[in-house]
Structures are given as structure tokens and as C-alpha cells.
Amino acid sequence: MPSQMLLKEMQVDALKVRVYQNRKAMGTAAGVDIAGKIKELLMVKPNIRMIFAAAPSQSEVLQYLKEDPTIDWSRITAFHMDEYIGLPVDAQQRFSQFLCDHLFDHVHPGTVQLIDSSSSSELESIRYSALLQEAPIDIVCLGIGENGHIAFNDPPVADFEDTLLVKTVELEAACRQQQVNDGCFPSVEAVPTHAITLTIPALLAGAHLFCVVPGKTKHQAVTKTLQDTISTACPSTILRNHVDCTLYVDCDAYGQ
């Protein structure tokens, strides 16, 4: 049971932190909590709206959600956080494709709103912003990048007071290297240089945030998230200000 593998529980500012023995226990525990929140909200709301991160770090969580037969996905509107600019429409590295392959095509949410980066990124940012503003976001399932980014809000472009909900950004070198480290691209040169991303205010507008961060490559980012001054130098530090955010990490990410 995941609860038996919970090694440490604490709170840093408003952020709840749970450290698990291994990646599987971490992902299962987060999946249990997310599924529980979905069902809790659907008991009092006709439908809910969720934002999903697309990354290998989220695989265990997505697998759990995919296998839970008690979630009524027909009452869920699903969004994702970011999308590369410049990849072919059928590229497997596209985040929309990742989420379709790992979740959406299996559970069939009532509505799936995907970012279309194949044409004008400015117009698509406006279109997607309008969709996000149609009603409040209930749940955000996110991760943290090796450079502390949330979505594609790398330190150079992160803005805690951003007036936009969706924008075009240039990806930092460390961010592009992470995509190679994750096995998504063969080289840094193959990683797109720009993307469309939800901004930090768009993510923090979610009522309930579940942040899942496994692996040794994330140890420095997790340490900074918990210990550094809250600033855009490490964008994920802002999670410590959210009223309901839980950070799930394994021992490799936490450093014990």
C-alpha cells in the first residue's frame, strides 16, 4: 500500500510535501488522491475542469487514473499545459499526443481541449485563454522541471504576476536538455526552441494542485522548491503560496 511506503510528511509554507519510498508508491499515492478529489467534486458539481502535465514523470499517475473504473470521465473537461511549436502534427513528442496515448484515448473525457501549435501561436494563445476562462479550473496535475519550471515557465520567462493566461515562450537550454534526458529527443538540437504554455497565474488559479516529481535528476529542483526564497529564479517555489497544493516525491527526488 502506498501509505505504508510514505516515509515523510511535512509542510513548507502552505505546500504539503509527501516523500515516498519509490516512484511506484509515489505515483500510486498521487493517483489515489487525485481520483478521490475528482469523485468528491463530482458529487457536488455537474462537471469539473482539469489541467494535465504531459511528461514521463507523470506516467505512474496517468496509469493509475486510466485504470480506475469508478471515475466518470464523461463529466470532465480536460486541458493540457503546454505544446511545442514547430513539430509535425503527428510527432510522438507532441504533448497532446502523449496525453492522448497515455490517458485521453483510454478514458474518453467528455471534452478534451488541446493546444494547436500548427498555426499562429498568438491566435492560439488567445483561443486557448478564452477556453480556460469559461469556468474555474478545479484540478491541476503538474510536475516540476529540472530548472524549476512549471509548465514551460522557465526562469527567464516566468512571471508570477503575468497578465496573460497563455503565451509563447523561448525554451531555456536547461529545459531543452531535460527533454533529451527524459528520452523524448535524441539531441538538444532536435528539441524545438519555442512553445505555447499556460502561465503561472493560469496554473495557480486551479483550486486543487497535485504536483508529482520523481527521480534523481529532479533532486536539485525539489531542494530549491522547498528551501529557496520564493522567486522566478526557481518558478516552482511559488507553489508554496497556493492554498491547496501537494507535492509528491520519491527518495531519489527528495535526496534521502
PDB file of C-alpha atoms in Angstrom:
ATOM      1  CA  MET A   1       0.000   0.000   0.000  1.00  0.00           C
ATOM      2  CA  PRO A   2       1.324   3.495  -0.815  1.00  0.00           C
ATOM      3  CA  SER A   3       0.547   4.705   2.704  1.00  0.00           C
ATOM      4  CA  GLN A   4       2.958   2.087   4.078  1.00  0.00           C
ATOM      5  CA  MET A   5       5.691   3.493   1.851  1.00  0.00           C
ATOM      6  CA  LEU A   6       5.148   7.095   2.957  1.00  0.00           C
ATOM      7  CA  LEU A   7       8.470   7.956   4.585  1.00  0.00           C
ATOM      8  CA  LYS A   8       7.995  11.585   5.470  1.00  0.00           C
ATOM      9  CA  GLU A   9       5.226  14.169   5.585  1.00  0.00           C
ATOM     10  CA  MET A  10       5.689  17.864   6.218  1.00  0.00           C
ATOM     11  CA  GLN A  11       4.572  21.332   5.226  1.00  0.00           C
ATOM     12  CA  VAL A  12       6.681  24.156   3.801  1.00  0.00           C
ATOM     13  CA  ASP A  13       4.732  27.403   3.988  1.00  0.00           C
ATOM     14  CA  ALA A  14       1.345  26.326   2.566  1.00  0.00           C
ATOM     15  CA  LEU A  15       2.787  23.461   0.481  1.00  0.00           C
ATOM     16  CA  LYS A  16       2.102  19.925   1.689  1.00  0.00           C
ATOM     17  CA  VAL A  17       5.009  17.558   0.988  1.00  0.00           C
ATOM     18  CA  ARG A  18       4.945  13.744   0.950  1.00  0.00           C
ATOM     19  CA  VAL A  19       8.054  11.635   0.439  1.00  0.00           C
ATOM     20  CA  TYR A  20       7.650   8.019  -0.727  1.00  0.00           C
ATOM     21  CA  GLN A  21       9.982   5.051  -0.750  1.00  0.00           C
ATOM     22  CA  ASN A  22       9.963   4.682  -4.507  1.00  0.00           C
ATOM     23  CA  ARG A  23       8.496   6.075  -7.698  1.00  0.00           C
ATOM     24  CA  LYS A  24       5.716   3.492  -7.960  1.00  0.00           C
ATOM     25  CA  ALA A  25       4.440   4.209  -4.450  1.00  0.00           C
ATOM     26  CA  MET A  26       4.638   7.960  -5.098  1.00  0.00           C
ATOM     27  CA  GLY A  27       2.672   7.739  -8.345  1.00  0.00           C
ATOM     28  CA  THR A  28       0.050   5.431  -6.902  1.00  0.00           C
ATOM     29  CA  ALA A  29      -0.448   7.640  -3.844  1.00  0.00           C
ATOM     30  CA  ALA A  30      -0.871  10.720  -6.011  1.00  0.00           C
ATOM     31  CA  GLY A  31      -3.261   8.829  -8.284  1.00  0.00           C
ATOM     32  CA  VAL A  32      -5.374   7.752  -5.316  1.00  0.00           C
ATOM     33  CA  ASP A  33      -5.584  11.320  -4.055  1.00  0.00           C
ATOM     34  CA  ILE A  34      -6.403  12.796  -7.475  1.00  0.00           C
ATOM     35  CA  ALA A  35      -9.075  10.186  -8.150  1.00  0.00           C
ATOM     36  CA  GLY A  36     -10.537  10.832  -4.714  1.00  0.00           C
ATOM     37  CA  LYS A  37     -10.703  14.565  -5.342  1.00  0.00           C
ATOM     38  CA  ILE A  38     -12.323  14.015  -8.755  1.00  0.00           C
ATOM     39  CA  LYS A  39     -15.061  11.851  -7.229  1.00  0.00           C
ATOM     40  CA  GLU A  40     -15.523  14.223  -4.293  1.00  0.00           C
ATOM     41  CA  LEU A  41     -16.037  17.185  -6.631  1.00  0.00           C
ATOM     42  CA  LEU A  42     -18.361  15.273  -8.966  1.00  0.00           C
ATOM     43  CA  MET A  43     -20.629  14.572  -6.019  1.00  0.00           C
ATOM     44  CA  VAL A  44     -21.376  18.293  -5.746  1.00  0.00           C
ATOM     45  CA  LYS A  45     -20.754  19.592  -9.294  1.00  0.00           C
ATOM     46  CA  PRO A  46     -22.285  18.508 -12.626  1.00  0.00           C
ATOM     47  CA  ASN A  47     -18.840  18.541 -14.235  1.00  0.00           C
ATOM     48  CA  ILE A  48     -15.259  19.538 -13.459  1.00  0.00           C
ATOM     49  CA  ARG A  49     -12.320  21.005 -15.378  1.00  0.00           C
ATOM     50  CA  MET A  50      -8.780  19.613 -15.148  1.00  0.00           C
ATOM     51  CA  ILE A  51      -5.351  20.549 -16.487  1.00  0.00           C
ATOM     52  CA  PHE A  52      -2.772  17.813 -17.107  1.00  0.00           C
ATOM     53  CA  ALA A  53       1.004  17.892 -17.491  1.00  0.00           C
ATOM     54  CA  ALA A  54       2.462  15.709 -20.244  1.00  0.00           C
ATOM     55  CA  ALA A  55       5.808  14.191 -19.269  1.00  0.00           C
ATOM     56  CA  PRO A  56       7.341  10.809 -18.426  1.00  0.00           C
ATOM     57  CA  SER A  57       7.392  11.923 -14.783  1.00  0.00           C
ATOM     58  CA  GLN A  58       3.588  11.711 -14.796  1.00  0.00           C
ATOM     59  CA  SER A  59       3.351   8.190 -16.233  1.00  0.00           C
ATOM     60  CA  GLU A  60       2.527   6.385 -12.978  1.00  0.00           C
ATOM     61  CA  VAL A  61      -0.192   8.877 -12.101  1.00  0.00           C
ATOM     62  CA  LEU A  62      -1.771   8.699 -15.550  1.00  0.00           C
ATOM     63  CA  GLN A  63      -1.630   4.917 -15.433  1.00  0.00           C
ATOM     64  CA  TYR A  64      -3.482   4.865 -12.122  1.00  0.00           C
ATOM     65  CA  LEU A  65      -6.168   7.253 -13.342  1.00  0.00           C
ATOM     66  CA  LYS A  66      -6.563   5.255 -16.542  1.00  0.00           C
ATOM     67  CA  GLU A  67      -7.164   2.054 -14.582  1.00  0.00           C
ATOM     68  CA  ASP A  68      -9.665   3.448 -12.063  1.00  0.00           C
ATOM     69  CA  PRO A  69     -13.091   2.322 -13.347  1.00  0.00           C
ATOM     70  CA  THR A  70     -15.003   4.455 -10.846  1.00  0.00           C
ATOM     71  CA  ILE A  71     -14.123   7.856 -12.373  1.00  0.00           C
ATOM     72  CA  ASP A  72     -16.881   9.364 -14.516  1.00  0.00           C
ATOM     73  CA  TRP A  73     -14.744  10.883 -17.243  1.00  0.00           C
ATOM     74  CA  SER A  74     -17.798  11.926 -19.253  1.00  0.00           C
ATOM     75  CA  ARG A  75     -18.237  14.815 -16.807  1.00  0.00           C
ATOM     76  CA  ILE A  76     -14.651  16.052 -17.090  1.00  0.00           C
ATOM     77  CA  THR A  77     -13.245  18.736 -19.399  1.00  0.00           C
ATOM     78  CA  ALA A  78      -9.514  18.186 -19.899  1.00  0.00           C
ATOM     79  CA  PHE A  79      -6.829  20.719 -20.820  1.00  0.00           C
ATOM     80  CA  HIS A  80      -3.065  20.415 -21.078  1.00  0.00           C
ATOM     81  CA  MET A  81      -0.314  22.818 -20.051  1.00  0.00           C
ATOM     82  CA  ASP A  82       1.942  23.395 -22.998  1.00  0.00           C
ATOM     83  CA  GLU A  83       2.848  22.411 -26.536  1.00  0.00           C
ATOM     84  CA  TYR A  84       5.942  22.639 -28.694  1.00  0.00           C
ATOM     85  CA  ILE A  85       5.966  24.913 -31.720  1.00  0.00           C
ATOM     86  CA  GLY A  86       7.366  23.529 -34.956  1.00  0.00           C
ATOM     87  CA  LEU A  87       6.851  19.775 -34.594  1.00  0.00           C
ATOM     88  CA  PRO A  88       4.889  17.852 -37.238  1.00  0.00           C
ATOM     89  CA  VAL A  89       1.230  17.333 -36.337  1.00  0.00           C
ATOM     90  CA  ASP A  90       1.785  13.575 -35.964  1.00  0.00           C
ATOM     91  CA  ALA A  91       5.040  13.812 -33.954  1.00  0.00           C
ATOM     92  CA  GLN A  92       5.082  11.468 -30.972  1.00  0.00           C
ATOM     93  CA  GLN A  93       6.874  14.128 -28.886  1.00  0.00           C
ATOM     94  CA  ARG A  94       3.883  16.457 -29.002  1.00  0.00           C
ATOM     95  CA  PHE A  95       2.400  16.784 -25.519  1.00  0.00           C
ATOM     96  CA  SER A  96      -1.120  16.482 -26.865  1.00  0.00           C
ATOM     97  CA  GLN A  97      -0.136  13.138 -28.406  1.00  0.00           C
ATOM     98  CA  PHE A  98       1.444  11.991 -25.149  1.00  0.00           C
ATOM     99  CA  LEU A  99      -1.738  12.654 -23.187  1.00  0.00           C
ATOM    100  CA  CYS A 100      -3.942  11.051 -25.826  1.00  0.00           C
ATOM    101  CA  ASP A 101      -1.744   7.956 -25.830  1.00  0.00           C
ATOM    102  CA  HIS A 102      -1.434   7.672 -22.058  1.00  0.00           C
ATOM    103  CA  LEU A 103      -4.871   8.814 -20.904  1.00  0.00           C
ATOM    104  CA  PHE A 104      -7.430  10.579 -23.091  1.00  0.00           C
ATOM    105  CA  ASP A 105      -7.835   7.869 -25.744  1.00  0.00           C
ATOM    106  CA  HIS A 106      -8.450   5.316 -22.984  1.00  0.00           C
ATOM    107  CA  VAL A 107     -10.844   7.162 -20.659  1.00  0.00           C
ATOM    108  CA  HIS A 108     -12.570   9.463 -23.175  1.00  0.00           C
ATOM    109  CA  PRO A 109     -13.217  12.679 -21.196  1.00  0.00           C
ATOM    110  CA  GLY A 110     -16.438  14.493 -22.031  1.00  0.00           C
ATOM    111  CA  THR A 111     -14.406  17.300 -23.619  1.00  0.00           C
ATOM    112  CA  VAL A 112     -10.714  17.433 -24.491  1.00  0.00           C
ATOM    113  CA  GLN A 113      -9.256  20.849 -25.299  1.00  0.00           C
ATOM    114  CA  LEU A 114      -5.878  20.505 -26.997  1.00  0.00           C
ATOM    115  CA  ILE A 115      -3.422  23.283 -27.823  1.00  0.00           C
ATOM    116  CA  ASP A 116      -2.965  23.572 -31.589  1.00  0.00           C
ATOM    117  CA  SER A 117       0.526  24.916 -32.266  1.00  0.00           C
ATOM    118  CA  SER A 118       0.431  24.267 -36.006  1.00  0.00           C
ATOM    119  CA  SER A 119      -0.559  27.807 -36.989  1.00  0.00           C
ATOM    120  CA  SER A 120      -0.352  31.253 -35.366  1.00  0.00           C
ATOM    121  CA  SER A 121       0.844  30.850 -31.771  1.00  0.00           C
ATOM    122  CA  GLU A 122      -0.520  34.293 -30.889  1.00  0.00           C
ATOM    123  CA  LEU A 123      -4.012  33.462 -32.125  1.00  0.00           C
ATOM    124  CA  GLU A 124      -3.892  30.035 -30.494  1.00  0.00           C
ATOM    125  CA  SER A 125      -2.899  31.602 -27.172  1.00  0.00           C
ATOM    126  CA  ILE A 126      -5.943  33.873 -27.383  1.00  0.00           C
ATOM    127  CA  ARG A 127      -8.229  30.968 -28.310  1.00  0.00           C
ATOM    128  CA  TYR A 128      -6.972  28.711 -25.528  1.00  0.00           C
ATOM    129  CA  SER A 129      -7.118  31.520 -22.967  1.00  0.00           C
ATOM    130  CA  ALA A 130     -10.790  32.018 -23.790  1.00  0.00           C
ATOM    131  CA  LEU A 131     -11.475  28.323 -23.216  1.00  0.00           C
ATOM    132  CA  LEU A 132      -9.714  28.419 -19.847  1.00  0.00           C
ATOM    133  CA  GLN A 133     -11.772  31.438 -18.790  1.00  0.00           C
ATOM    134  CA  GLU A 134     -15.143  29.825 -19.487  1.00  0.00           C
ATOM    135  CA  ALA A 135     -15.275  28.426 -15.941  1.00  0.00           C
ATOM    136  CA  PRO A 136     -12.936  27.868 -12.978  1.00  0.00           C
ATOM    137  CA  ILE A 137     -10.300  25.127 -13.095  1.00  0.00           C
ATOM    138  CA  ASP A 138     -10.862  22.524 -10.403  1.00  0.00           C
ATOM    139  CA  ILE A 139      -7.750  20.319 -10.535  1.00  0.00           C
ATOM    140  CA  VAL A 140      -4.234  20.770 -11.916  1.00  0.00           C
ATOM    141  CA  CYS A 141      -1.905  17.758 -12.232  1.00  0.00           C
ATOM    142  CA  LEU A 142       1.611  19.092 -12.721  1.00  0.00           C
ATOM    143  CA  GLY A 143       5.304  18.389 -12.336  1.00  0.00           C
ATOM    144  CA  ILE A 144       8.479  20.425 -11.859  1.00  0.00           C
ATOM    145  CA  GLY A 145      11.273  20.720 -14.410  1.00  0.00           C
ATOM    146  CA  GLU A 146      14.953  20.251 -13.707  1.00  0.00           C
ATOM    147  CA  ASN A 147      15.334  24.049 -13.814  1.00  0.00           C
ATOM    148  CA  GLY A 148      12.323  24.573 -11.553  1.00  0.00           C
ATOM    149  CA  HIS A 149       9.887  25.358 -14.344  1.00  0.00           C
ATOM    150  CA  ILE A 150       6.169  24.651 -14.068  1.00  0.00           C
ATOM    151  CA  ALA A 151       4.599  24.105 -17.457  1.00  0.00           C
ATOM    152  CA  PHE A 152       7.120  25.823 -19.770  1.00  0.00           C
ATOM    153  CA  ASN A 153       7.627  28.809 -17.495  1.00  0.00           C
ATOM    154  CA  ASP A 154      11.423  28.650 -17.338  1.00  0.00           C
ATOM    155  CA  PRO A 155      13.210  31.146 -15.044  1.00  0.00           C
ATOM    156  CA  PRO A 156      13.896  33.727 -17.804  1.00  0.00           C
ATOM    157  CA  VAL A 157      10.206  33.946 -18.830  1.00  0.00           C
ATOM    158  CA  ALA A 158       8.415  33.071 -15.567  1.00  0.00           C
ATOM    159  CA  ASP A 159       6.177  35.842 -14.220  1.00  0.00           C
ATOM    160  CA  PHE A 160       4.178  35.416 -11.028  1.00  0.00           C
ATOM    161  CA  GLU A 161       2.057  38.442 -11.987  1.00  0.00           C
ATOM    162  CA  ASP A 162       1.619  37.570 -15.663  1.00  0.00           C
ATOM    163  CA  THR A 163      -1.408  39.301 -17.177  1.00  0.00           C
ATOM    164  CA  LEU A 164      -1.722  36.541 -19.780  1.00  0.00           C
ATOM    165  CA  LEU A 165      -3.113  33.037 -19.252  1.00  0.00           C
ATOM    166  CA  VAL A 166      -1.363  31.528 -22.283  1.00  0.00           C
ATOM    167  CA  LYS A 167       1.729  32.786 -24.100  1.00  0.00           C
ATOM    168  CA  THR A 168       4.553  31.882 -26.476  1.00  0.00           C
ATOM    169  CA  VAL A 169       7.940  31.330 -24.822  1.00  0.00           C
ATOM    170  CA  GLU A 170      11.518  30.532 -25.789  1.00  0.00           C
ATOM    171  CA  LEU A 171      12.781  27.438 -24.011  1.00  0.00           C
ATOM    172  CA  GLU A 172      15.871  27.733 -21.825  1.00  0.00           C
ATOM    173  CA  ALA A 173      18.843  25.488 -22.663  1.00  0.00           C
ATOM    174  CA  ALA A 174      18.412  23.518 -19.422  1.00  0.00           C
ATOM    175  CA  CYS A 175      14.775  22.895 -20.274  1.00  0.00           C
ATOM    176  CA  ARG A 176      15.648  21.602 -23.740  1.00  0.00           C
ATOM    177  CA  GLN A 177      18.349  19.357 -22.264  1.00  0.00           C
ATOM    178  CA  GLN A 178      15.775  17.857 -19.906  1.00  0.00           C
ATOM    179  CA  GLN A 179      13.735  16.705 -22.888  1.00  0.00           C
ATOM    180  CA  VAL A 180      16.804  14.759 -24.039  1.00  0.00           C
ATOM    181  CA  ASN A 181      17.409  13.422 -20.514  1.00  0.00           C
ATOM    182  CA  ASP A 182      13.801  12.188 -20.458  1.00  0.00           C
ATOM    183  CA  GLY A 183      14.394  10.256 -23.666  1.00  0.00           C
ATOM    184  CA  CYS A 184      11.945  12.313 -25.706  1.00  0.00           C
ATOM    185  CA  PHE A 185      14.512  13.599 -28.236  1.00  0.00           C
ATOM    186  CA  PRO A 186      17.856  12.221 -29.471  1.00  0.00           C
ATOM    187  CA  SER A 187      19.716  15.529 -29.071  1.00  0.00           C
ATOM    188  CA  VAL A 188      19.273  19.102 -27.888  1.00  0.00           C
ATOM    189  CA  GLU A 189      19.314  20.244 -31.496  1.00  0.00           C
ATOM    190  CA  ALA A 190      16.185  18.182 -32.157  1.00  0.00           C
ATOM    191  CA  VAL A 191      14.220  19.865 -29.362  1.00  0.00           C
ATOM    192  CA  PRO A 192      12.060  22.804 -30.502  1.00  0.00           C
ATOM    193  CA  THR A 193      13.223  26.214 -29.300  1.00  0.00           C
ATOM    194  CA  HIS A 194       9.742  27.653 -28.636  1.00  0.00           C
ATOM    195  CA  ALA A 195       6.436  26.540 -27.157  1.00  0.00           C
ATOM    196  CA  ILE A 196       2.983  27.696 -26.153  1.00  0.00           C
ATOM    197  CA  THR A 197       2.464  27.471 -22.390  1.00  0.00           C
ATOM    198  CA  LEU A 198      -0.072  28.242 -19.732  1.00  0.00           C
ATOM    199  CA  THR A 199       1.340  30.944 -17.483  1.00  0.00           C
ATOM    200  CA  ILE A 200       1.947  30.638 -13.767  1.00  0.00           C
ATOM    201  CA  PRO A 201      -1.240  32.568 -12.806  1.00  0.00           C
ATOM    202  CA  ALA A 202      -3.225  30.214 -15.053  1.00  0.00           C
ATOM    203  CA  LEU A 203      -1.852  27.198 -13.191  1.00  0.00           C
ATOM    204  CA  LEU A 204      -2.246  28.709  -9.739  1.00  0.00           C
ATOM    205  CA  ALA A 205      -5.882  29.556 -10.499  1.00  0.00           C
ATOM    206  CA  GLY A 206      -6.673  25.857 -10.131  1.00  0.00           C
ATOM    207  CA  ALA A 207      -8.463  25.062  -6.879  1.00  0.00           C
ATOM    208  CA  HIS A 208      -6.512  21.862  -6.131  1.00  0.00           C
ATOM    209  CA  LEU A 209      -2.938  21.217  -7.318  1.00  0.00           C
ATOM    210  CA  PHE A 210      -1.226  17.809  -7.318  1.00  0.00           C
ATOM    211  CA  CYS A 211       2.487  18.045  -8.143  1.00  0.00           C
ATOM    212  CA  VAL A 212       4.354  14.797  -8.864  1.00  0.00           C
ATOM    213  CA  VAL A 213       8.169  14.875  -9.096  1.00  0.00           C
ATOM    214  CA  PRO A 214      10.204  11.643  -9.225  1.00  0.00           C
ATOM    215  CA  GLY A 215      13.847  10.893  -9.985  1.00  0.00           C
ATOM    216  CA  LYS A 216      17.419  11.895  -9.171  1.00  0.00           C
ATOM    217  CA  THR A 217      17.504  14.463 -11.973  1.00  0.00           C
ATOM    218  CA  LYS A 218      14.844  16.454 -10.079  1.00  0.00           C
ATOM    219  CA  HIS A 219      16.640  16.481  -6.713  1.00  0.00           C
ATOM    220  CA  GLN A 220      18.125  19.962  -7.117  1.00  0.00           C
ATOM    221  CA  ALA A 221      14.802  21.400  -8.289  1.00  0.00           C
ATOM    222  CA  VAL A 222      12.948  19.837  -5.364  1.00  0.00           C
ATOM    223  CA  THR A 223      15.523  21.148  -2.887  1.00  0.00           C
ATOM    224  CA  LYS A 224      15.247  24.657  -4.308  1.00  0.00           C
ATOM    225  CA  THR A 225      11.456  24.457  -4.362  1.00  0.00           C
ATOM    226  CA  LEU A 226      11.415  23.723  -0.642  1.00  0.00           C
ATOM    227  CA  GLN A 227      14.351  25.822   0.560  1.00  0.00           C
ATOM    228  CA  ASP A 228      14.951  28.811  -1.716  1.00  0.00           C
ATOM    229  CA  THR A 229      13.348  32.209  -1.448  1.00  0.00           C
ATOM    230  CA  ILE A 230      10.141  32.324  -3.456  1.00  0.00           C
ATOM    231  CA  SER A 231      11.162  33.910  -6.758  1.00  0.00           C
ATOM    232  CA  THR A 232      11.162  33.336 -10.504  1.00  0.00           C
ATOM    233  CA  ALA A 233      14.791  32.161 -10.225  1.00  0.00           C
ATOM    234  CA  CYS A 234      13.080  28.870  -9.322  1.00  0.00           C
ATOM    235  CA  PRO A 235       9.492  29.237 -10.560  1.00  0.00           C
ATOM    236  CA  SER A 236       8.213  26.191  -8.641  1.00  0.00           C
ATOM    237  CA  THR A 237       8.845  27.960  -5.331  1.00  0.00           C
ATOM    238  CA  ILE A 238       5.545  29.774  -5.926  1.00  0.00           C
ATOM    239  CA  LEU A 239       3.727  26.527  -5.186  1.00  0.00           C
ATOM    240  CA  ARG A 240       4.446  27.217  -1.508  1.00  0.00           C
ATOM    241  CA  ASN A 241       1.897  30.043  -1.683  1.00  0.00           C
ATOM    242  CA  HIS A 242      -1.004  28.002  -3.080  1.00  0.00           C
ATOM    243  CA  VAL A 243      -3.840  27.255  -0.672  1.00  0.00           C
ATOM    244  CA  ASP A 244      -4.132  23.593  -1.695  1.00  0.00           C
ATOM    245  CA  CYS A 245      -1.072  22.099  -3.364  1.00  0.00           C
ATOM    246  CA  THR A 246       0.501  18.749  -2.500  1.00  0.00           C
ATOM    247  CA  LEU A 247       3.997  17.797  -3.665  1.00  0.00           C
ATOM    248  CA  TYR A 248       4.664  14.062  -4.102  1.00  0.00           C
ATOM    249  CA  VAL A 249       8.302  12.973  -4.404  1.00  0.00           C
ATOM    250  CA  ASP A 250      10.259   9.738  -4.220  1.00  0.00           C
ATOM    251  CA  CYS A 251      13.516   9.252  -2.304  1.00  0.00           C
ATOM    252  CA  ASP A 252      15.592   9.967  -5.407  1.00  0.00           C
ATOM    253  CA  ALA A 253      13.986  13.365  -5.899  1.00  0.00           C
ATOM    254  CA  TYR A 254      13.988  14.239  -2.199  1.00  0.00           C
ATOM    255  CA  GLY A 255      17.575  13.140  -1.691  1.00  0.00           C
ATOM    256  CA  GLN A 256      17.415  10.513   1.049  1.00  0.00           C
TER     257      GLN A 256
END
